[in-house]
Coordinates of C-alpha atoms in Angstrom, one line a residue:
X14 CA -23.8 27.4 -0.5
X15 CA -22.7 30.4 2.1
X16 CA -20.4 29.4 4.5
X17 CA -21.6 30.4 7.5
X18 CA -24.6 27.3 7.1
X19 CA -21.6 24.3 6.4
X20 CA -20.2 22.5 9.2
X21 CA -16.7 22.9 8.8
X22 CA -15.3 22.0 12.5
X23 CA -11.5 22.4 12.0
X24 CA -9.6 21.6 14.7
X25 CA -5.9 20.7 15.9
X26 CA -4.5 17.2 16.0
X27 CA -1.1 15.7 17.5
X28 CA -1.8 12.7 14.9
X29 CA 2.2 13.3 13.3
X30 CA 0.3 12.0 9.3
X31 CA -0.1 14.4 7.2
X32 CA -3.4 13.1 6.1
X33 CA -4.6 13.8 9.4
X34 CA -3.3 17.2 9.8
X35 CA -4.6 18.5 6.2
X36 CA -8.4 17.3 6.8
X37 CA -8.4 17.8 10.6
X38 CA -7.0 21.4 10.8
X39 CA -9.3 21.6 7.4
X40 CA -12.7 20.6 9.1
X41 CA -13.1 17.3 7.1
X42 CA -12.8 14.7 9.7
X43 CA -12.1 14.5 13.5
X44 CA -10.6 11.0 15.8
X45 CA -13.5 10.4 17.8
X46 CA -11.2 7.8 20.0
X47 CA -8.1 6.1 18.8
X48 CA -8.6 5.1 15.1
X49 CA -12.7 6.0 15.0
X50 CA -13.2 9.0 12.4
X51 CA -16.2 11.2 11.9
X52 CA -16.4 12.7 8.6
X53 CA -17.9 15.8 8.3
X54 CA -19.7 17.6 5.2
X55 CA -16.8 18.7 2.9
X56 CA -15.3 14.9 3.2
X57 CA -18.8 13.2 2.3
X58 CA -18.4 15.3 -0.5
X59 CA -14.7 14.0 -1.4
X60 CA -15.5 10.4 -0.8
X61 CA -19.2 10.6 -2.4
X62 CA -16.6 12.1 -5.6
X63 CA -14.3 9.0 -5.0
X64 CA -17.1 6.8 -5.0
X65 CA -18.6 8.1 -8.2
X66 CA -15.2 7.5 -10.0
X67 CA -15.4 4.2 -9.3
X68 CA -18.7 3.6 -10.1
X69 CA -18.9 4.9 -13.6
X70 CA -15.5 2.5 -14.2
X71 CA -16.2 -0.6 -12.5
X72 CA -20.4 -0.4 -14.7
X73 CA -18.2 0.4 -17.8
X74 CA -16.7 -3.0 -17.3
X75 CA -19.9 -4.5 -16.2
X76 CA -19.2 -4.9 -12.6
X77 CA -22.6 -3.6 -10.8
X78 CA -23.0 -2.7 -7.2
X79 CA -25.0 -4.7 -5.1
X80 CA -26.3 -4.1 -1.4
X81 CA -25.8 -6.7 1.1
X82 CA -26.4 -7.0 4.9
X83 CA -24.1 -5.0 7.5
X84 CA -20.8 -7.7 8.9
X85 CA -22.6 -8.3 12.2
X86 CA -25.2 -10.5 9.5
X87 CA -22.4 -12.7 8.8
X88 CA -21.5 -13.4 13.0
X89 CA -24.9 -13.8 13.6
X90 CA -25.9 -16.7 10.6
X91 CA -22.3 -17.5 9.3
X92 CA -23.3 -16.4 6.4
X93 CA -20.7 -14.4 4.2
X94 CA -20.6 -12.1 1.4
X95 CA -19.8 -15.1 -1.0
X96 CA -22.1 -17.5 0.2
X97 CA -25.0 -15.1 0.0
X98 CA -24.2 -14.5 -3.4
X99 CA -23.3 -17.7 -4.7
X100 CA -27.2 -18.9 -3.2
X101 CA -28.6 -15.9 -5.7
X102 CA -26.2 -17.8 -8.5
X103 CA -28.2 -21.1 -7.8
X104 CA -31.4 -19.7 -7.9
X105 CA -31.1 -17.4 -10.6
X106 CA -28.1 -19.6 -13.3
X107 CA -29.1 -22.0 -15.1
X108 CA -26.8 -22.4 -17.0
X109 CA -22.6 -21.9 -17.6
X110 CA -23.5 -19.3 -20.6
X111 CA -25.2 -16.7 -18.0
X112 CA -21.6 -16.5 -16.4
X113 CA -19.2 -14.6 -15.5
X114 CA -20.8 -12.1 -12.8
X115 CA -19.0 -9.9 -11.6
X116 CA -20.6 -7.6 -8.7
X117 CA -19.4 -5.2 -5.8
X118 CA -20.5 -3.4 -2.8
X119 CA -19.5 -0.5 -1.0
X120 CA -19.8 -1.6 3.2
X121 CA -18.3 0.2 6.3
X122 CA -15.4 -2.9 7.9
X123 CA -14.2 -3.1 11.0
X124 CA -9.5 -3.7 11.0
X125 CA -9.3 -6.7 13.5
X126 CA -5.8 -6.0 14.0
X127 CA -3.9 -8.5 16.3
X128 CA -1.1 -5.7 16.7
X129 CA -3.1 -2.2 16.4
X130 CA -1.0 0.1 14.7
X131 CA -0.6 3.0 17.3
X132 CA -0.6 6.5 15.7
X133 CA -0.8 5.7 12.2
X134 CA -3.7 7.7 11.5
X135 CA -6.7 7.7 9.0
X136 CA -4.1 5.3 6.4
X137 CA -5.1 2.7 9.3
X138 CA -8.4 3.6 10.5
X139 CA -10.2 0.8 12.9
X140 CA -13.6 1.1 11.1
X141 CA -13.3 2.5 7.0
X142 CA -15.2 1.9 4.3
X143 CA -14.2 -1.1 2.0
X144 CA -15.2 -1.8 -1.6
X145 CA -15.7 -6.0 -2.0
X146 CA -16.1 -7.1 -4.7
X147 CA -16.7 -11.2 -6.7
X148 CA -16.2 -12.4 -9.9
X149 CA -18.0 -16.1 -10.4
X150 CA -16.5 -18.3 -13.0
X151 CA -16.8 -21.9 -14.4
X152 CA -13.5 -21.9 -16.1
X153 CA -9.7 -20.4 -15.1
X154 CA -8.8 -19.2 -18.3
X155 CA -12.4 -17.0 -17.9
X156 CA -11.2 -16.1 -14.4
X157 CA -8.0 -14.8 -15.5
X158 CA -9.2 -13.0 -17.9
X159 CA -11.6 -11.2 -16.0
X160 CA -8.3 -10.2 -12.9
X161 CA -6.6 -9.2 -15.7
X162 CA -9.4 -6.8 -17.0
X163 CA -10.2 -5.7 -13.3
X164 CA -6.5 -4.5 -13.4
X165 CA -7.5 -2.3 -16.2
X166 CA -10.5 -0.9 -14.4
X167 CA -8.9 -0.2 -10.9
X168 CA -5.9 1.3 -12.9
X169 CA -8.5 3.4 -14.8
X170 CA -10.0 4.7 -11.5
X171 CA -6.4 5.5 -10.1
X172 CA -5.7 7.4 -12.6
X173 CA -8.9 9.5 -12.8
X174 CA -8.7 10.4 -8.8
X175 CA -5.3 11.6 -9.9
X176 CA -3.0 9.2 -7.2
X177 CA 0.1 8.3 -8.3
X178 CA 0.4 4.6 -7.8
X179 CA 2.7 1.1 -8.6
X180 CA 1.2 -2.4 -8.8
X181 CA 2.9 -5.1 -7.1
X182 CA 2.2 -8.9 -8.7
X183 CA 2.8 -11.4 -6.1
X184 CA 1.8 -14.8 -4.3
X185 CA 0.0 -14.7 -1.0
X186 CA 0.5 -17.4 1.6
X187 CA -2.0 -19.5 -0.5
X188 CA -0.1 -19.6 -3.9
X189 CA -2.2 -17.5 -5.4
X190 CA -1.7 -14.6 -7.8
X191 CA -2.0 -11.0 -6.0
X192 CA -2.1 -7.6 -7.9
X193 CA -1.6 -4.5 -4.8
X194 CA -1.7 -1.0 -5.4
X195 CA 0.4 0.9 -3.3
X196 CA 0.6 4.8 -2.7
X197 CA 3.8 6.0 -1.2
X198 CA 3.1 7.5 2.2
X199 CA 5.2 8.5 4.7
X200 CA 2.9 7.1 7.4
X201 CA 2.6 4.0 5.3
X202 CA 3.5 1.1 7.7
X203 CA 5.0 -1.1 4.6
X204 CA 8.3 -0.8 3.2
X205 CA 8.7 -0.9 -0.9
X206 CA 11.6 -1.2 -3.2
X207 CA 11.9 0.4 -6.1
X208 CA 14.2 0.9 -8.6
X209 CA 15.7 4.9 -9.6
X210 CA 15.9 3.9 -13.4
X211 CA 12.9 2.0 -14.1
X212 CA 8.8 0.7 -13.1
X213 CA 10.0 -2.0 -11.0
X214 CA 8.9 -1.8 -7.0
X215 CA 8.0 -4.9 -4.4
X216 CA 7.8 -5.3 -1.1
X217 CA 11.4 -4.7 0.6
X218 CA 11.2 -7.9 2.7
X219 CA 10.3 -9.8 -1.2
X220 CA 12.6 -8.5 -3.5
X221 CA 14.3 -10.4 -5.1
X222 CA 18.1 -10.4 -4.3
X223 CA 20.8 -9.6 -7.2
X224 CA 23.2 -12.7 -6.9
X225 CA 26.9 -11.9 -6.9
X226 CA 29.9 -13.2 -8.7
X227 CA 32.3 -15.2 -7.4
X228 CA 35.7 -13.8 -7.9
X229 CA 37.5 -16.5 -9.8
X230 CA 40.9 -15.1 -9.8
X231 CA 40.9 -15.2 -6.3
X232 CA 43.6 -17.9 -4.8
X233 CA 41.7 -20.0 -2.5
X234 CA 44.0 -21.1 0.6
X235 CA 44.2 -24.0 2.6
X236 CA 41.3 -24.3 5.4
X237 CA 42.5 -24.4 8.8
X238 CA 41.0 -25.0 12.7
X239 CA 41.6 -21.7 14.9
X240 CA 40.6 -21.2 18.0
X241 CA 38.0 -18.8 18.9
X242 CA 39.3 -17.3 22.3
X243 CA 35.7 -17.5 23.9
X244 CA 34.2 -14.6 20.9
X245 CA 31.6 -15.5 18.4
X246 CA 31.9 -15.4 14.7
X247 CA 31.6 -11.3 14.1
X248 CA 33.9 -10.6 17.1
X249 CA 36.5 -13.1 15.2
X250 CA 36.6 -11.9 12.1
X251 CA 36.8 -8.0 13.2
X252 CA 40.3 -9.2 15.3
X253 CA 41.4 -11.1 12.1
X254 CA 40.6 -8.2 9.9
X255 CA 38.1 -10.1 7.8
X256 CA 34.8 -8.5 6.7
X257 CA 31.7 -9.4 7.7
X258 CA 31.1 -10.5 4.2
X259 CA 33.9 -13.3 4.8
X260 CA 31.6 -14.6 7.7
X261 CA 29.0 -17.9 7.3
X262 CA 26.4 -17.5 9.7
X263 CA 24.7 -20.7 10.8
X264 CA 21.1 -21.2 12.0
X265 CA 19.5 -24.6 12.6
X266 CA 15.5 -24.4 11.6
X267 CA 12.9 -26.9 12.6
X268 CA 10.9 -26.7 9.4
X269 CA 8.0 -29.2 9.0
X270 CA 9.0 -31.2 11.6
X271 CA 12.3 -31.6 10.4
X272 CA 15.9 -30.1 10.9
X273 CA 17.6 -27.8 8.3
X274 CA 20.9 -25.8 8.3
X275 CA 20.2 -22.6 6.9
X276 CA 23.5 -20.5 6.0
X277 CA 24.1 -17.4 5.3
X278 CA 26.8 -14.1 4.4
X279 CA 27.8 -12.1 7.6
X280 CA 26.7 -9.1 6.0
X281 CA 23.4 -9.9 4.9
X282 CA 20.0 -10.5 6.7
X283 CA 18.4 -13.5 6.5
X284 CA 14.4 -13.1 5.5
X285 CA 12.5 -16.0 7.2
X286 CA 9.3 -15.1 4.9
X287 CA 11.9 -16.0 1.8
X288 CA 12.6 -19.1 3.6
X289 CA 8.7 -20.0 4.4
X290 CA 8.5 -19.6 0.2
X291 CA 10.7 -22.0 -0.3
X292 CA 9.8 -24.8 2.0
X293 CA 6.1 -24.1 1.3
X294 CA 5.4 -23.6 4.9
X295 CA 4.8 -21.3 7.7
X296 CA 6.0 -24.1 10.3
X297 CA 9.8 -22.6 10.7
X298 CA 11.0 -22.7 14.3
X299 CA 14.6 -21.4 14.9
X300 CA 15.9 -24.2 17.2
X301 CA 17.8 -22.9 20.7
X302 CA 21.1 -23.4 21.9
X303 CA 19.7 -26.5 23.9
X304 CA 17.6 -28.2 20.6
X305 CA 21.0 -27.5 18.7
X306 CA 23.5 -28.6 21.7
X307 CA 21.4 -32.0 21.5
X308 CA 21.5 -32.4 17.6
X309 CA 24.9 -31.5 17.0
X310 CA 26.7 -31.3 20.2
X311 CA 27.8 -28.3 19.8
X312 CA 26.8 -24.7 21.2
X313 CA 25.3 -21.6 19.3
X314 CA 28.2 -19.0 18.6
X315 CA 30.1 -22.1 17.0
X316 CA 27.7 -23.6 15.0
X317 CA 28.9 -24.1 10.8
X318 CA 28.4 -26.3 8.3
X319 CA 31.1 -28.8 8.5
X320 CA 30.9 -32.6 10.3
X321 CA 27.4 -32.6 10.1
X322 CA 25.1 -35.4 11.1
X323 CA 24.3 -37.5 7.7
X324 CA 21.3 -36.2 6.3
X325 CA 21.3 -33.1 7.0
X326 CA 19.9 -30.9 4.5
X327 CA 21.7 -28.0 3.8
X328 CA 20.0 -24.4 2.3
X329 CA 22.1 -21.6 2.0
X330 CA 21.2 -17.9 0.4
X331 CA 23.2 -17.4 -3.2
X332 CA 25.5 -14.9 -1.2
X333 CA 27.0 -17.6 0.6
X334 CA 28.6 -19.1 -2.9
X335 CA 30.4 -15.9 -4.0
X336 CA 32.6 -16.3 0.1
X337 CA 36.3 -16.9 -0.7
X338 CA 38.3 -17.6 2.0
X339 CA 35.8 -17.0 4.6
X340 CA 35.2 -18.2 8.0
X341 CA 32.5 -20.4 9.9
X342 CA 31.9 -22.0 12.5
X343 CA 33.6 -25.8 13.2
X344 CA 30.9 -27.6 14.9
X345 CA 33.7 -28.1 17.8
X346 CA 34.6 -25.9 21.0
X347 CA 35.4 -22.5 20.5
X348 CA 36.7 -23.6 17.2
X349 CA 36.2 -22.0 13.7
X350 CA 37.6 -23.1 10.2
X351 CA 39.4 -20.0 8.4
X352 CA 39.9 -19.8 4.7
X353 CA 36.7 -22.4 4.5
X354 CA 35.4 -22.3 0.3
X355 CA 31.8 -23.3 0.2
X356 CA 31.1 -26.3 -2.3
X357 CA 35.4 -27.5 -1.5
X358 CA 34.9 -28.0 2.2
X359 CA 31.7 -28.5 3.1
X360 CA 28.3 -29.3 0.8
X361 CA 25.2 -27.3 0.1
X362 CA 22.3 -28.7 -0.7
X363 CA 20.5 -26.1 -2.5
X364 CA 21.4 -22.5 -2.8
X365 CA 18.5 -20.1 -2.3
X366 CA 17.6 -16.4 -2.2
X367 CA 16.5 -16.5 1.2
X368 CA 18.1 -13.1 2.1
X369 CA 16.4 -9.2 2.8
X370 CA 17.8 -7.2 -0.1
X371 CA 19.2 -3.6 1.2
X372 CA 19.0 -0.1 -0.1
X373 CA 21.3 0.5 -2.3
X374 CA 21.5 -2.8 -4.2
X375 CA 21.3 -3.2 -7.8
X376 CA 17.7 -3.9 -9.1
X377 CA 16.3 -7.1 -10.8
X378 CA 15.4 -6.1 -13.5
X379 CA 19.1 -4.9 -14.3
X380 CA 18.1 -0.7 -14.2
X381 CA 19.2 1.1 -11.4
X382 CA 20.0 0.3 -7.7
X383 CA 17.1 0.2 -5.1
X384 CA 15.8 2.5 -2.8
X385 CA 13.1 2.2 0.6
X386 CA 10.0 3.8 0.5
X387 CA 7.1 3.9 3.0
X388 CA 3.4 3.1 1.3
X389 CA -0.2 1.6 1.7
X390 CA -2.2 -0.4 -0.1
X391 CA -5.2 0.5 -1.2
X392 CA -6.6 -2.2 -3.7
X393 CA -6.1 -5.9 -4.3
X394 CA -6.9 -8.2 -6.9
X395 CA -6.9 -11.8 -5.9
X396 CA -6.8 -14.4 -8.7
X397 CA -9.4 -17.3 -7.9
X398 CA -7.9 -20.4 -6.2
X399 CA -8.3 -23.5 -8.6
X400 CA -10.9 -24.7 -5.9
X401 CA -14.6 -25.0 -7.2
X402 CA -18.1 -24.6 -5.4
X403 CA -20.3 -26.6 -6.3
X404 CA -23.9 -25.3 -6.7
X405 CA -27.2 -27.3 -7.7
X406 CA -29.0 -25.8 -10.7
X407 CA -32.8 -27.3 -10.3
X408 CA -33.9 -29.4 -13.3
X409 CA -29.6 -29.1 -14.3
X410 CA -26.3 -30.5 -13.7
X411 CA -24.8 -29.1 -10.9
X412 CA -22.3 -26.1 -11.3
X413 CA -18.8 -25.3 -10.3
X414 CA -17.7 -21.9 -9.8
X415 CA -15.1 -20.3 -9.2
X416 CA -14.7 -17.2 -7.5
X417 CA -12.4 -14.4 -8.0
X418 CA -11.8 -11.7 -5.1
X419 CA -10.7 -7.5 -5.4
X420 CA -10.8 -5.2 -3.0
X421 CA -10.4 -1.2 -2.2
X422 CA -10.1 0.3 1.2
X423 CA -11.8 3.7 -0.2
X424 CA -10.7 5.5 3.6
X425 CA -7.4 4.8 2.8
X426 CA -7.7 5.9 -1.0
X427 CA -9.2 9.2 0.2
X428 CA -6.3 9.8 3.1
X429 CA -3.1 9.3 0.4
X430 CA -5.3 10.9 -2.1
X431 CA -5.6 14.0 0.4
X432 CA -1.5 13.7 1.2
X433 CA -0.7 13.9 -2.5
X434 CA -2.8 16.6 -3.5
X435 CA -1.4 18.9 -0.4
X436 CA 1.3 21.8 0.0
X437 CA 2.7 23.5 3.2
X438 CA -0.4 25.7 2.8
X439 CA -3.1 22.5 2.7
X440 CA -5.3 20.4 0.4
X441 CA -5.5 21.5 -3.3
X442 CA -8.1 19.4 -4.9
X443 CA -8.1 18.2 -8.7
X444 CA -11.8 18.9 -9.7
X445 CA -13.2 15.8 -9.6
X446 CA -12.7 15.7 -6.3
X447 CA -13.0 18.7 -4.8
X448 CA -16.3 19.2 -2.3
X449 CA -16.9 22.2 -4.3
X450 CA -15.7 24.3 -7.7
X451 CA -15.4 27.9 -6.5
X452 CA -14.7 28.9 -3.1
X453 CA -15.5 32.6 -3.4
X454 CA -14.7 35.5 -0.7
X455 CA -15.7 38.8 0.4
X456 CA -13.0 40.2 2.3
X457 CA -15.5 43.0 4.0
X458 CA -18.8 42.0 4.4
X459 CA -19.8 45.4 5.5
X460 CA -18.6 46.8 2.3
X461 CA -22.0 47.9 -0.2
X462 CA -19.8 47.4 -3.4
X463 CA -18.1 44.2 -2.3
X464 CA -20.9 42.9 -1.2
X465 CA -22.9 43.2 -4.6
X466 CA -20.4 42.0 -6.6
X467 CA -20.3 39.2 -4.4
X468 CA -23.8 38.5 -4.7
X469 CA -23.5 38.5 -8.3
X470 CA -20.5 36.4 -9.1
X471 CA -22.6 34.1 -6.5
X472 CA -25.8 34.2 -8.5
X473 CA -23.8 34.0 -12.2
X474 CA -21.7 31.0 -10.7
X475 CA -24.6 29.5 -9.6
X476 CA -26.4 30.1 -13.3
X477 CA -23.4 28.5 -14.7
X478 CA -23.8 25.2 -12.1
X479 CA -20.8 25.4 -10.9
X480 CA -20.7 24.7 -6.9
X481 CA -20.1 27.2 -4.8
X482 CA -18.9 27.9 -1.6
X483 CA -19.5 31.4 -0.3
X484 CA -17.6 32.9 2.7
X485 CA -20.0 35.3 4.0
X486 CA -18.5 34.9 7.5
X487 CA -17.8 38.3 9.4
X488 CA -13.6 37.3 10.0
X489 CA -10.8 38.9 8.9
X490 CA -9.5 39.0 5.3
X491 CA -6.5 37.0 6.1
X492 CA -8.7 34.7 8.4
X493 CA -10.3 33.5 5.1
X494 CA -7.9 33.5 2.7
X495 CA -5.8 31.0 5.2
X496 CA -9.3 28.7 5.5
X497 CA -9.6 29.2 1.7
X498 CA -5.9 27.7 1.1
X499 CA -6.6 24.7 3.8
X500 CA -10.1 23.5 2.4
X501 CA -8.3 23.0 -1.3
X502 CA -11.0 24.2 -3.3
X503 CA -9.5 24.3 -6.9
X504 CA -10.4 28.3 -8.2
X505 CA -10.4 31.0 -5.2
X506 CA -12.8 34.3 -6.5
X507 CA -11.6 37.1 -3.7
X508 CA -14.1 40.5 -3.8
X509 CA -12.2 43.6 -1.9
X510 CA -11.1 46.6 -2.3
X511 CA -11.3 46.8 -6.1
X512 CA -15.2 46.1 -6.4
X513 CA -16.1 49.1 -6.8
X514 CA -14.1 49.2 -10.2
X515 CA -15.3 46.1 -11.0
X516 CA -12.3 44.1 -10.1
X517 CA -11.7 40.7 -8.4
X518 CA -8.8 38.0 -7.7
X519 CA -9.2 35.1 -9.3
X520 CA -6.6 32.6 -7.3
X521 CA -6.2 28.6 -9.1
X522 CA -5.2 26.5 -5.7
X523 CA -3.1 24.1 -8.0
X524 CA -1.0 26.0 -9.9
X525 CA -1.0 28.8 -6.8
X526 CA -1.3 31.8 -9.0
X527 CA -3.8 35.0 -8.6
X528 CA -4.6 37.2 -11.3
X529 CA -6.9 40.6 -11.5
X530 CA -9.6 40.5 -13.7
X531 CA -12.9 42.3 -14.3
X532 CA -15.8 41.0 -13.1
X533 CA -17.0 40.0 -17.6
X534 CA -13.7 38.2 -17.4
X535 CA -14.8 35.3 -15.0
X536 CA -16.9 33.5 -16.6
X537 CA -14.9 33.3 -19.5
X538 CA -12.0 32.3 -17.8
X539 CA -14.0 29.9 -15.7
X540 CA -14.7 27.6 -18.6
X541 CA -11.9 27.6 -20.1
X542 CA -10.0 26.8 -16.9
X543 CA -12.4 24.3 -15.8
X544 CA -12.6 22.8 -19.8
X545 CA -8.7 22.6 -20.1
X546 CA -8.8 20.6 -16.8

């Protein structure tokens, strides 16, 4: 293919993403309007490359693509994905042994965001392209089975497009088992912790805090009232040279309807996502100084967990246990109670890991400490929740099935894909990806022996099926040689000055090196680059 007939329109973006500056200043996609794309040729080829990936993996495991009707279908008739297909199930099942199916479909999606991220680029483009997918089950061992076996397949696929990736198993708001991969991006929105010595990563705001030891050797003193001088508990503390980490922090939650004292250290963070996890609940209102004025008769910066109204349940974070001779508040007028020991002078209900974890911690698992990273996620596998639909088989009993969910946002997979596989120059493409094999260049155009040989590494590469792009444009040398570096094409053939001896440079985009070689080298060289690879 020469050049000078592919729609390359590169242009310049103030999008700070790297995603977006590779394929915009490359000519693979524009911003139409804030979060709309338009994808030009060499990214059709990229994501037509993604999609084939997946394809071949997700048929090798006997998932088949399907085609059903554009998301307006579903606003007009209510009619969703599932229930489309699980009215194919009842006319076409008849019985438990044709099951599981397990199908997807490749369909553009609109982000209904209630809070539009604002210049987060192609990572969170308003309308991408979304693989669904369905398993359909009678059984939840079957449907476990079959999460655990997409795992395999979506891992499979990662690893052929070349993305470095972690998975995260979690519980959504639901209770039901997640598998996300996430890709580390710099424009990612989500915060992950990982760990520097071993595989273990989850969302920051759900990892799991390290509990500390209580110092036993420590002399616990007697617990007295001190006035507060009209400061809260952090101001106290600071003029009594105590560390924040000597500090109880009170907060008095309305959770289902009910009051809770939630404690925790002055140093720590308390996560109110934790806390929703352990009461089962997103119904968690933090009561006001008036709510709390009326329940304990007491105001805000004084609030502790001492005198308190009988039953009162009490949650504090694990953090709070390890406090020796700390300080909290005394449920009276600008009073405090100073070398207070939790479990001696007042109670706790239950202790809890209701804290954010910070960077720097040790991890779980025991290896390392943990450190923040910005990511996506890309795919999800969602375990089937243990609630049946029940279809009506004719001349059968009736069937229950269950259905399993997975998902990949394929715009999102092709953006990190594109930030991975970059330099300070541009893209560099792996081969199966790249929109073409050989990006060759004639550096004069006017120039009879270069533009021979050209014309016949063009017509050999072209014997050989290898795709080629030609730059047969009339710009300068440097001009395309700074293009050929941008568009990432994985083996650069340059024809100038030497053609006449028979002589071109032979550039690998990955590795970054160029070697001379005569013209009865290439195509040697060619295969075995392109074999090794």
């Amino acid at each position: 293919m020469k050049q000078s007939g592919v729609f390359i329109p590169a242009a310049e973006t103030s999008n700070n993403c790297l995603a977006d500056q590779l394929l915009t200043q490359s000519g693979y996609v524009q911003e139409t309007s804030e979060g709309m794309y338009a994808y030009f040729p060499l990214a059709g080829k990229v994501l037509e490359n993604i999609k084939r990936v997946i394809r071949e993996e997700m048929e090798s495991a006997r998932v088949l693509e399907v085609d059903l009707p554009y998301e307006q279908f579903e606003h007009a008739t209510g009619k969703s994905d599932e229930m489309i297909l699980l009215s194919f199930i009842a006319q076409e099942v008849i019985s438990s042994e044709q099951l599981p199916i397990s199908v997807f479909h490749i369909k553009q999606n609109v982000r209904h965001a209630r809070n539009p991220i604002q210049d987060s680029g192609l990572l969170y483009a308003k309308e991408y392209s979304l693989i669904s997918g369905y398993s359909f089950h009678t059984d939840t061992i079957e449907a476990k089975e079959n999460g655990e076996a997409l795992l395999s397949v979506f891992s499979t696929i990662a690893n052929r497009i070349g993305i470095p990736y972690q998975v995260i198993k979690s519980e959504n708001e639901k209770g039901r088992t997640e598998y996300e991969f996430i890709a580390f991006s710099e424009c990612g929105k989500e915060t992950f912790a990982h760990s520097t010595n071993s595989s273990y990563v989850s969302k920051a705001n759900l990892a799991e805090a390290v509990r500390e030891e209580l110092e036993e050797s420590k002399k616990l003193k007697k617990a007295e009232k001190i006035s507060g001088h009209g400061k809260g508990i952090g101001p106290l503390a600071d003029s009594l040279g105590l560390d924040c980490s000597q500090t109880i922090q009170a907060f008095l939650y309305d959770i289902n309807s009910e009051p809770v004292l939630i404690l925790i250290r002055g140093d720590h963070e308390l996560n109110e996502l934790k806390l929703e996890k352990v009461f089962g609940t997103s119904t968690i209102i933090l009561l006001d100084s008036k709510d709390m004025k009326k329940m304990l008769g007491v105001e805000l910066k004084t609030i502790g967990p001492v005198q308190l109204p009988f039953g009162l349940p009490v949650y504090a974070d694990f953090g709070v246990s390890s406090i020796v001779n700390g300080i909290c508040g005394a449920n009276e007028k600008d009073t405090f109670l100073l070398n207070v020991n939790p479990d001696r002078d007042f109670a706790v209900d239950h202790y809890v890991d209701i804290r954010l974890v910070k960077e720097g911690e040790s991890s779980p698992d025991g290896n390392g400490t943990l450190t923040f990273r910005q990511g996506v996620t890309f795919a999800r596998i969602i375990e089937p929740e243990p609630v049946f639909n029940k279809i009506n088989v004719p001349n059968k009993e009736s069937l229950e099935i269950l259905t399993g969910y997975y998902y990949m946002d394929l715009t999102r997979l092709f953006a990190a894909t594109a930030e991975h596989f970059s330099d300070s120059l541009g893209l560099k493409w792996p081969i199966q990806l790249a929109p073409y094999d050989i990006h060759l260049l004639i550096e004069d155009t006017r120039d009879e022996h270069q533009q021979q040989l050209a014309d016949e590494i063009h017509s050999v590469m072209n014997g050989y099926r290898y795709r080629v792009l030609f730059d047969d444009r009339n710009v300068s040398p440097d001009s395309k040689r700074k293009t050929s570096n941008q568009l990432g094409v994985p083996v650069k053939i340059v024809v100038g000055d030497e053609a006449a001896n028979g002589m071109v440079e032979v550039t690998y985009r990955m590795m970054g090196e160029a070697v001379s070689m005569r013209k009865e080298e290439v195509t040697e060289k060619l295969q075995e680059f392109f074999r090794t690879e």
